[in-house]
mmCIF file of N, CA and C in Angstrom:
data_model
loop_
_atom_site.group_PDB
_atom_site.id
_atom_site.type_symbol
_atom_site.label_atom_id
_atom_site.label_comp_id
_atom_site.label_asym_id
_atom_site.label_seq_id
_atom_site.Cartn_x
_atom_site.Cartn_y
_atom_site.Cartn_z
ATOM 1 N N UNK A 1 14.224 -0.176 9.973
ATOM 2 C CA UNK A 1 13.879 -0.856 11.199
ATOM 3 C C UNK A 1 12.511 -1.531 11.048
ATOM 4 N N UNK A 2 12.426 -2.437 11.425
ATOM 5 C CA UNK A 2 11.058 -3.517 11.035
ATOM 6 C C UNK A 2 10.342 -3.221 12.412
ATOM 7 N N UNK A 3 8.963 -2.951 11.777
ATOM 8 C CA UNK A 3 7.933 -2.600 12.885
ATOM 9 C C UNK A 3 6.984 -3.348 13.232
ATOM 10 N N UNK A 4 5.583 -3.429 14.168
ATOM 11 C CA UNK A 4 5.033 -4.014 14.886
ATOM 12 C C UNK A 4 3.780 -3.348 13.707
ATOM 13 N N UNK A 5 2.947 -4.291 13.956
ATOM 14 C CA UNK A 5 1.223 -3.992 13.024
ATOM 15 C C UNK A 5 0.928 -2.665 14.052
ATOM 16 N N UNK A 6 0.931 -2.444 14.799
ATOM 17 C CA UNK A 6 -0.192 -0.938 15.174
ATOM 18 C C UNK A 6 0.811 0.006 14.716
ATOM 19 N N UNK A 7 2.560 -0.039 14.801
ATOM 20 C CA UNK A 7 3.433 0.800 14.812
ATOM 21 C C UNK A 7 3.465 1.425 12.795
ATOM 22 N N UNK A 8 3.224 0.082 12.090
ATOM 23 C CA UNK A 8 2.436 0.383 10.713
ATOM 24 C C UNK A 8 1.664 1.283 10.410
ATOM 25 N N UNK A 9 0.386 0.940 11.141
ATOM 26 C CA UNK A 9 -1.083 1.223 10.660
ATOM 27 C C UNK A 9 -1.070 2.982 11.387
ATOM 28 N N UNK A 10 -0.311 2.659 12.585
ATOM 29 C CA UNK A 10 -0.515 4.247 13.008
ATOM 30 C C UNK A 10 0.245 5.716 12.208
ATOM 31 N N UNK A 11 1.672 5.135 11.363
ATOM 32 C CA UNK A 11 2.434 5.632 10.294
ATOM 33 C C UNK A 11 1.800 5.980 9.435
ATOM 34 N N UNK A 12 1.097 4.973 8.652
ATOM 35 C CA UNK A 12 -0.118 5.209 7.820
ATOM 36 C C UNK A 12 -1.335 6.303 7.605
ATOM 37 N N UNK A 13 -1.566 5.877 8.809
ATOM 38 C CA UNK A 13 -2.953 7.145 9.591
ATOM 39 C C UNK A 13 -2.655 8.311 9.505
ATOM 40 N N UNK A 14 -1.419 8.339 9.997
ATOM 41 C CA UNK A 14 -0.853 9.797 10.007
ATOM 42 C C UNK A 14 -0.423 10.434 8.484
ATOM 43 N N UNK A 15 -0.064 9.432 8.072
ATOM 44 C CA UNK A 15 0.671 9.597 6.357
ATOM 45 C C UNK A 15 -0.607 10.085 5.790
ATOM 46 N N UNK A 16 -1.784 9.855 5.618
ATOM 47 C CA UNK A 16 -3.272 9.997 5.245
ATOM 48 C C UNK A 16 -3.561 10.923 5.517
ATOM 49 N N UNK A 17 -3.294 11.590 6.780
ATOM 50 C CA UNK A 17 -3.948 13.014 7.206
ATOM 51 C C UNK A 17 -3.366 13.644 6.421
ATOM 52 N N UNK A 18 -2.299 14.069 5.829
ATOM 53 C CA UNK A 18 -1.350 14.788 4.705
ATOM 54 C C UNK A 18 -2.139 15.081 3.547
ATOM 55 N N UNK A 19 -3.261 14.134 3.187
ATOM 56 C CA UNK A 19 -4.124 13.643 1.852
ATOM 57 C C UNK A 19 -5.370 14.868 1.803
ATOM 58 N N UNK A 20 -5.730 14.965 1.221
ATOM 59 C CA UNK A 20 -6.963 15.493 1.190
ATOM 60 C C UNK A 20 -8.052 14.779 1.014
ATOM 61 N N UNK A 21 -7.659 13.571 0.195
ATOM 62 C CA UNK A 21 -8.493 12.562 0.120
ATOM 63 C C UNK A 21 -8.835 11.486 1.313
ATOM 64 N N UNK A 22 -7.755 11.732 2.374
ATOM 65 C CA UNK A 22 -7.621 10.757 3.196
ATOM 66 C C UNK A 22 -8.073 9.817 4.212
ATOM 67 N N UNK A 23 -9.546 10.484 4.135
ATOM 68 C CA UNK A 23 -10.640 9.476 4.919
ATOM 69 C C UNK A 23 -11.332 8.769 3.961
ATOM 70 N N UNK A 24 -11.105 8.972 2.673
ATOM 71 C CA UNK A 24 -11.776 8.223 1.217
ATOM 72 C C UNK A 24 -10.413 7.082 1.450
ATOM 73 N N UNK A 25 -10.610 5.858 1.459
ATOM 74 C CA UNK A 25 -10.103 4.820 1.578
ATOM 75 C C UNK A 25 -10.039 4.385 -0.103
ATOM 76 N N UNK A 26 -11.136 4.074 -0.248
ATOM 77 C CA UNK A 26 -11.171 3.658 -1.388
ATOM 78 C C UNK A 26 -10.361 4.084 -2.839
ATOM 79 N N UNK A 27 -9.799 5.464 -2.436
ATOM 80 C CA UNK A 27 -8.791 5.912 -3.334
ATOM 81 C C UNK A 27 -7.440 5.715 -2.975
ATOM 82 N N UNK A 28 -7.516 4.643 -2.140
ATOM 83 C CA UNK A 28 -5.553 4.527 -2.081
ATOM 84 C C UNK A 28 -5.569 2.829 -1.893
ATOM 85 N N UNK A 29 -3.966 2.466 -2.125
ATOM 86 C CA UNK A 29 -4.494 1.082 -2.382
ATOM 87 C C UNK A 29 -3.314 0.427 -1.500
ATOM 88 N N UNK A 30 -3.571 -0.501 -0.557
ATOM 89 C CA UNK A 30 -2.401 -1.369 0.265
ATOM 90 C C UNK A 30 -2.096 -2.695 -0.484
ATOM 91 N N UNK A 31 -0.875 -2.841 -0.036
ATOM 92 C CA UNK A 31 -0.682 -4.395 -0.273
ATOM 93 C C UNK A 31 1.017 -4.676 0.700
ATOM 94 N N UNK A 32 1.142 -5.745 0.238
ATOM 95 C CA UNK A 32 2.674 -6.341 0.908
ATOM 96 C C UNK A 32 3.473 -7.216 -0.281
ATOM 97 N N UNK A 33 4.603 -6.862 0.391
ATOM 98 C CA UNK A 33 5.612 -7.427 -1.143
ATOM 99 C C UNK A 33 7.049 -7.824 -0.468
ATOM 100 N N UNK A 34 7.445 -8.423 -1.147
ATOM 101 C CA UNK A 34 9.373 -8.898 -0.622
ATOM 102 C C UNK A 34 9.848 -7.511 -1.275
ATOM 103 N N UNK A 35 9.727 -6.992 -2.261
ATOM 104 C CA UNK A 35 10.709 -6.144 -3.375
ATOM 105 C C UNK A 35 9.876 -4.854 -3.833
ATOM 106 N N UNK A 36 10.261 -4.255 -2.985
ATOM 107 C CA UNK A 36 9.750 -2.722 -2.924
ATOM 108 C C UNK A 36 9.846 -1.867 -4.954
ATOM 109 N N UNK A 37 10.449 -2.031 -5.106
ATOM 110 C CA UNK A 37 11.187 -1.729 -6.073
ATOM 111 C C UNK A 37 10.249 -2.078 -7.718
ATOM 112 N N UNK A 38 10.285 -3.490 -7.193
ATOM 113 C CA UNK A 38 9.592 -4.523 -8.583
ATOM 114 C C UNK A 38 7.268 -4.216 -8.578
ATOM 115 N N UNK A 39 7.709 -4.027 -7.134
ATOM 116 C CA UNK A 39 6.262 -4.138 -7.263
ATOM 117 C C UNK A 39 5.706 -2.908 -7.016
ATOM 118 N N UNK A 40 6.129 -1.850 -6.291
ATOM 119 C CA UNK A 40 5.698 -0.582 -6.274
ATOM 120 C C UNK A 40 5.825 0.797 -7.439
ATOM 121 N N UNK A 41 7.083 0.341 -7.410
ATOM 122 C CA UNK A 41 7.450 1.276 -8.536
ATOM 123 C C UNK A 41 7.466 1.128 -10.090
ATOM 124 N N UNK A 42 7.650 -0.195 -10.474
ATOM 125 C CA UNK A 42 7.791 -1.131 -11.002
ATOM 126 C C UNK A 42 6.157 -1.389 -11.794
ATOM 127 N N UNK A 43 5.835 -2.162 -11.427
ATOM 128 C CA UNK A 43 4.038 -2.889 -11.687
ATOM 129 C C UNK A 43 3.462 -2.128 -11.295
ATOM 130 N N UNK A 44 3.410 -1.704 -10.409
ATOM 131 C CA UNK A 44 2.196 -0.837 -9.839
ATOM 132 C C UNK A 44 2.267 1.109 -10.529
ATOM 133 N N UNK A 45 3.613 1.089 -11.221
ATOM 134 C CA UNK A 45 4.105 2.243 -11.600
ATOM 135 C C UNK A 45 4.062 3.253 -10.991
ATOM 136 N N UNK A 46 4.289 3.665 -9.433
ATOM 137 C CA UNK A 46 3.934 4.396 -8.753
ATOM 138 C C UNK A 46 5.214 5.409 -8.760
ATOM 139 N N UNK A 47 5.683 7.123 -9.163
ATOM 140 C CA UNK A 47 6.478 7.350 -9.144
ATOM 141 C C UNK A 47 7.112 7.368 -8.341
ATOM 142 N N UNK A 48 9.030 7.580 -8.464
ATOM 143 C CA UNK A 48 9.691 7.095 -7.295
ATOM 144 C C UNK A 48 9.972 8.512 -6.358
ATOM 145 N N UNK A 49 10.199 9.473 -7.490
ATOM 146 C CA UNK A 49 10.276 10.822 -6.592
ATOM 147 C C UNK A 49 9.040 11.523 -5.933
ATOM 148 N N UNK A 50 10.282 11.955 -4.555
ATOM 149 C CA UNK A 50 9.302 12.603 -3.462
ATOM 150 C C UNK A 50 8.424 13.676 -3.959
ATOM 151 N N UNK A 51 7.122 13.659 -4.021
ATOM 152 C CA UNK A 51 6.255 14.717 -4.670
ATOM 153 C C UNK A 51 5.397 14.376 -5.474
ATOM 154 N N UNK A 52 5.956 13.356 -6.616
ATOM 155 C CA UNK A 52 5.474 13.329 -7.657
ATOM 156 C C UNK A 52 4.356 12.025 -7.494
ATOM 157 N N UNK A 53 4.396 11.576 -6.452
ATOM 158 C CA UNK A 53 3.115 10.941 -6.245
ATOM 159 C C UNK A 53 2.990 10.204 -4.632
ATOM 160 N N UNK A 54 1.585 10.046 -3.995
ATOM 161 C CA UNK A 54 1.466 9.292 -2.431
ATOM 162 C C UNK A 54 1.828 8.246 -2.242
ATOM 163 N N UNK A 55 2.875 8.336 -1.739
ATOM 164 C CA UNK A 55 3.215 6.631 -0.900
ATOM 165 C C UNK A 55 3.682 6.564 0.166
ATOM 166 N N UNK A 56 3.922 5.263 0.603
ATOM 167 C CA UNK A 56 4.336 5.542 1.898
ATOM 168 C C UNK A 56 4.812 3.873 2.187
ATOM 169 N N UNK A 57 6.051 3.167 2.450
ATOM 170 C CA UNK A 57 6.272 1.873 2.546
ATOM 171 C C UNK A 57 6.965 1.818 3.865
ATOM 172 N N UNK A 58 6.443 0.804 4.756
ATOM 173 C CA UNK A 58 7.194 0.651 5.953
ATOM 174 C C UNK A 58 7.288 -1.107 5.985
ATOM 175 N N UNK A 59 8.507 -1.457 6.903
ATOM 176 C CA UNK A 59 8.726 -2.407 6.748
ATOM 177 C C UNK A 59 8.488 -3.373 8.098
ATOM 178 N N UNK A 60 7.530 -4.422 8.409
ATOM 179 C CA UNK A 60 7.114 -5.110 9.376
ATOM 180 C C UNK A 60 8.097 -5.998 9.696
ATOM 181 N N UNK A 61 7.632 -6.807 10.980
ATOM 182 C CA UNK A 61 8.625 -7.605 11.578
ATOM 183 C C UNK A 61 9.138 -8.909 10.630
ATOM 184 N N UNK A 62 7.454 -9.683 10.665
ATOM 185 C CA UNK A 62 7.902 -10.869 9.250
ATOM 186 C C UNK A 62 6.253 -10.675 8.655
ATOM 187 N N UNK A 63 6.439 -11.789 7.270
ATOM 188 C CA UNK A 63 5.119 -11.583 6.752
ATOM 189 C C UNK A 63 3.634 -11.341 7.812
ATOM 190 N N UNK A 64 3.342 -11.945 8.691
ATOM 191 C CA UNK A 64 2.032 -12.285 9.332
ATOM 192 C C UNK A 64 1.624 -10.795 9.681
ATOM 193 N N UNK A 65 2.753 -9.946 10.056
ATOM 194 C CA UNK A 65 2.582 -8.674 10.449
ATOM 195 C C UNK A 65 2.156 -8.134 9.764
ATOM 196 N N UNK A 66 2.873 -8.052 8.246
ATOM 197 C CA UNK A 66 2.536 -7.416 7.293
ATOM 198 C C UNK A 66 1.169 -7.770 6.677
ATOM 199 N N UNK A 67 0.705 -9.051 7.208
ATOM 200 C CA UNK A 67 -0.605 -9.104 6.308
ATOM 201 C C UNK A 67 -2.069 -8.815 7.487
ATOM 202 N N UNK A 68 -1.243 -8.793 8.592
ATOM 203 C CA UNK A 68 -2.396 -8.233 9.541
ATOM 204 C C UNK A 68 -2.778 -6.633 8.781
ATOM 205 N N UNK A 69 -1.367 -5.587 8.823
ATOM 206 C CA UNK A 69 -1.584 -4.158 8.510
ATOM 207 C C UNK A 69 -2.302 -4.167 7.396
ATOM 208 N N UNK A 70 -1.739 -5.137 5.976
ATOM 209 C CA UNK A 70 -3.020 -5.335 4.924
ATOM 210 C C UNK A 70 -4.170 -5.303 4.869
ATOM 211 N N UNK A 71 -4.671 -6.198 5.709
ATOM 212 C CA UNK A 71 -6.175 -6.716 5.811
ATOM 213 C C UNK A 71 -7.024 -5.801 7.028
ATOM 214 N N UNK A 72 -6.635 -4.969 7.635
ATOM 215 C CA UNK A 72 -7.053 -3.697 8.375
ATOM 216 C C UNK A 72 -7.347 -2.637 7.561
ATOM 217 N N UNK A 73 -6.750 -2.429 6.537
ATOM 218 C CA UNK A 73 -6.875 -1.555 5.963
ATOM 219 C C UNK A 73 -7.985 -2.252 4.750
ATOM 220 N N UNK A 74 -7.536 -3.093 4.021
ATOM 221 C CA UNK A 74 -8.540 -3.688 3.254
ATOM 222 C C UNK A 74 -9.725 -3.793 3.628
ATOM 223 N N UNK A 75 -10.306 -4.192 4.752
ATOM 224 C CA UNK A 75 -11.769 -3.807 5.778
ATOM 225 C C UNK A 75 -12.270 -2.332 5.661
ATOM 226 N N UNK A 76 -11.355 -1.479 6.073
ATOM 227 C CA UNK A 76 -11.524 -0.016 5.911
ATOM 228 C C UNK A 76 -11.315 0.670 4.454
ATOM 229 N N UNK A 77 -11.621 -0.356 3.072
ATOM 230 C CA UNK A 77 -12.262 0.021 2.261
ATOM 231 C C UNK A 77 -10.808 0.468 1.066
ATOM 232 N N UNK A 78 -9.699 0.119 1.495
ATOM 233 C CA UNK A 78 -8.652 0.554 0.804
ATOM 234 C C UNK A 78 -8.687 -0.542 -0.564
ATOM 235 N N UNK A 79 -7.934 -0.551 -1.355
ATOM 236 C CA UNK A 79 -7.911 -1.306 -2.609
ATOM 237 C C UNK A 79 -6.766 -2.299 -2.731
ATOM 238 N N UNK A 80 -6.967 -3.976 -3.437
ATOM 239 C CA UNK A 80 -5.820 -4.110 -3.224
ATOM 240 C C UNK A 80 -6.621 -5.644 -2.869
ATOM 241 N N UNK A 81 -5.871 -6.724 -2.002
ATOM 242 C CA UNK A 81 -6.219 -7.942 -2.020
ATOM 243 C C UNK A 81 -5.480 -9.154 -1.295
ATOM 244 N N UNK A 82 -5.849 -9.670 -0.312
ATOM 245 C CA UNK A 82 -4.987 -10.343 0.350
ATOM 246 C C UNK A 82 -4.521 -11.766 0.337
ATOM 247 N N UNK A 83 -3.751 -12.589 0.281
ATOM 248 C CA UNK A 83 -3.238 -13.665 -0.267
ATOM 249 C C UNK A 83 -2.057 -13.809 -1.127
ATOM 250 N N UNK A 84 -1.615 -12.703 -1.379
ATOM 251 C CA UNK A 84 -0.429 -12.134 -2.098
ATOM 252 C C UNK A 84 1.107 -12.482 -1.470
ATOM 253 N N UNK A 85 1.844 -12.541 -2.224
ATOM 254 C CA UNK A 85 3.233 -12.047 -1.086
ATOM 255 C C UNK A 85 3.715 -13.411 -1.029
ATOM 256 N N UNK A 86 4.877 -13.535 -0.704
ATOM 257 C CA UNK A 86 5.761 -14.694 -0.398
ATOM 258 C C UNK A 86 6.335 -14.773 1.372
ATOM 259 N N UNK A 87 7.279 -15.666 1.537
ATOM 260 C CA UNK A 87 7.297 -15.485 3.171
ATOM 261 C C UNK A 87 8.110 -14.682 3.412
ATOM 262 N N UNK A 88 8.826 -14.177 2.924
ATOM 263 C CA UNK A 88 9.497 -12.909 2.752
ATOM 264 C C UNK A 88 8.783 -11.931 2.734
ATOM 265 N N UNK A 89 7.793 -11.514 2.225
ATOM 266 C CA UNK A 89 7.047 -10.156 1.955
ATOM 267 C C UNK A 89 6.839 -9.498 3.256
ATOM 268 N N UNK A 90 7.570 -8.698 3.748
ATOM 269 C CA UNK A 90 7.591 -7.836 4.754
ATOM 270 C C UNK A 90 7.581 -6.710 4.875
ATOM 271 N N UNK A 91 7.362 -6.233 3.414
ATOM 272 C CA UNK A 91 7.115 -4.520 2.949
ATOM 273 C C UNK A 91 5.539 -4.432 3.121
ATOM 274 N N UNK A 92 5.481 -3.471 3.501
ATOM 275 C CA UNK A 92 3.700 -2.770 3.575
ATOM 276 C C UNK A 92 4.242 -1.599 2.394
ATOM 277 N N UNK A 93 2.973 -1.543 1.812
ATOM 278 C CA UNK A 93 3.238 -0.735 0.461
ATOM 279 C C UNK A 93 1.863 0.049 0.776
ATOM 280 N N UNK A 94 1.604 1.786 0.541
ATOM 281 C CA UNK A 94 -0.234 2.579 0.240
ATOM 282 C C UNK A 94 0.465 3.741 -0.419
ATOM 283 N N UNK A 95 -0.415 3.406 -1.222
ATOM 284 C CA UNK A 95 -0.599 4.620 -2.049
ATOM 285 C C UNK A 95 -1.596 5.163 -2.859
ATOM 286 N N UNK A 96 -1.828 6.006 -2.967
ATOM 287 C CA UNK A 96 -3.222 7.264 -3.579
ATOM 288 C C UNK A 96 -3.072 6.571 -4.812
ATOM 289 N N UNK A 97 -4.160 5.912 -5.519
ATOM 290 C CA UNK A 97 -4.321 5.731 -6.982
ATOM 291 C C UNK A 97 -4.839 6.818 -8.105
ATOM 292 N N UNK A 98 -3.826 6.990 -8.447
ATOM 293 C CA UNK A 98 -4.318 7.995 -9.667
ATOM 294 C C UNK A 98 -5.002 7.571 -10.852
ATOM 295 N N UNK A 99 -6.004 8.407 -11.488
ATOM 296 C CA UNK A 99 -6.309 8.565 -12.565
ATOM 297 C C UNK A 99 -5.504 7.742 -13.562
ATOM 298 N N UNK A 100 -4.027 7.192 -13.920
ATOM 299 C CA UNK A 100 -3.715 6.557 -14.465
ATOM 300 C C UNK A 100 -3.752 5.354 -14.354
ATOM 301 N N UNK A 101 -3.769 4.982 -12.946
ATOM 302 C CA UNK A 101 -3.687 3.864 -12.245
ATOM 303 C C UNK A 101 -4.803 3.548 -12.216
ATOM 304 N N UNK A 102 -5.970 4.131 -12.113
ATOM 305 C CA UNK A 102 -7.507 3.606 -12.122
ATOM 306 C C UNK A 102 -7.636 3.162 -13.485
ATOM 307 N N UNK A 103 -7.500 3.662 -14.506
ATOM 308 C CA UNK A 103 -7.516 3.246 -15.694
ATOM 309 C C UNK A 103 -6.625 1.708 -16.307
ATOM 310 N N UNK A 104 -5.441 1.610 -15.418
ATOM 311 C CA UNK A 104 -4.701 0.627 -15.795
ATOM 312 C C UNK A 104 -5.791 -0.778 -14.998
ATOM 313 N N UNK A 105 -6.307 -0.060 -14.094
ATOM 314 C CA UNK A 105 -6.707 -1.145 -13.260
ATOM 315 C C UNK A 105 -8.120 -1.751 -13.845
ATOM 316 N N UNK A 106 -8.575 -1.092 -14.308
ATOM 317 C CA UNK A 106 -10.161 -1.093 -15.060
ATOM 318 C C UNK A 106 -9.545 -1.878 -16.386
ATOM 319 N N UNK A 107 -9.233 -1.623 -17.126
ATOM 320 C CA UNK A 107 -8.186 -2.312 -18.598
ATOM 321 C C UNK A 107 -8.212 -4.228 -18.006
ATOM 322 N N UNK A 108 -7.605 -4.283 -16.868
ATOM 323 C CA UNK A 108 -6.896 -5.329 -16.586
ATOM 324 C C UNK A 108 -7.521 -6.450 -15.732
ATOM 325 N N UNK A 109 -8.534 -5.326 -15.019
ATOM 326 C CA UNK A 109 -9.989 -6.618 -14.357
ATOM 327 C C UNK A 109 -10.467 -7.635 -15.388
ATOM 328 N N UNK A 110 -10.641 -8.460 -14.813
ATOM 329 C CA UNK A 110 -11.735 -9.962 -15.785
ATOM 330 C C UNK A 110 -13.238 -9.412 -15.479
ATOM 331 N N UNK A 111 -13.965 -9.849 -16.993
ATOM 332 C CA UNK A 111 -15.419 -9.420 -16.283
ATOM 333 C C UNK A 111 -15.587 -10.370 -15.469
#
């Protein structure tokens, strides 16, 4: 069911309290995508089974929604970057970056 930007961000909030890390922003990372699949699990290598790593994807009404919930969170220090996404991209994607993922991400920055 495709949701409204506060109906997102408040999913989220709550998904975070679960964290231990979860008022540290800076250790989890948002974005928006058409293809849950290609870019979360996929590129971003985030595992797919329940447990084995934080995520959390909900799906907005159309893009604009989805890049409002983005860029709220991107303010509040989360990781990640806005301008992304096609007009399709209506997935909200967060998840806890691990230790592997920090490393992939450090590798792959430009100085």
């Amino acid at each position: 069911m495709a949701l409204k930007a506060q109906e997102i961000a408040d999913a989220i909030y709550e998904h975070l309290k679960k964290d231990e890390d979860g008022n540290n922003y800076s250790k989890f990372y948002i974005g928006i995508t058409n293809d849950i699949e290609r870019r979360l699990f996929g590129e971003h290598n985030v595992p797919k089974e329940q447990g084995a790593a934080w995520w959390i994807i909900k799906e907005a009404i159309n893009k604009n929604t989805a890049q409002k919930v983005e860029e709220h969170f991107l303010n509040r220090g989360m990781q990640g970057d806005t301008g992304g996404g096609f007009e399709d991209s209506v997935w909200v994607y967060c998840y806890k970056i691990s230790r592997c993922q920090q490393g992939l991400q450090a590798l792959f920055k430009h100085p």
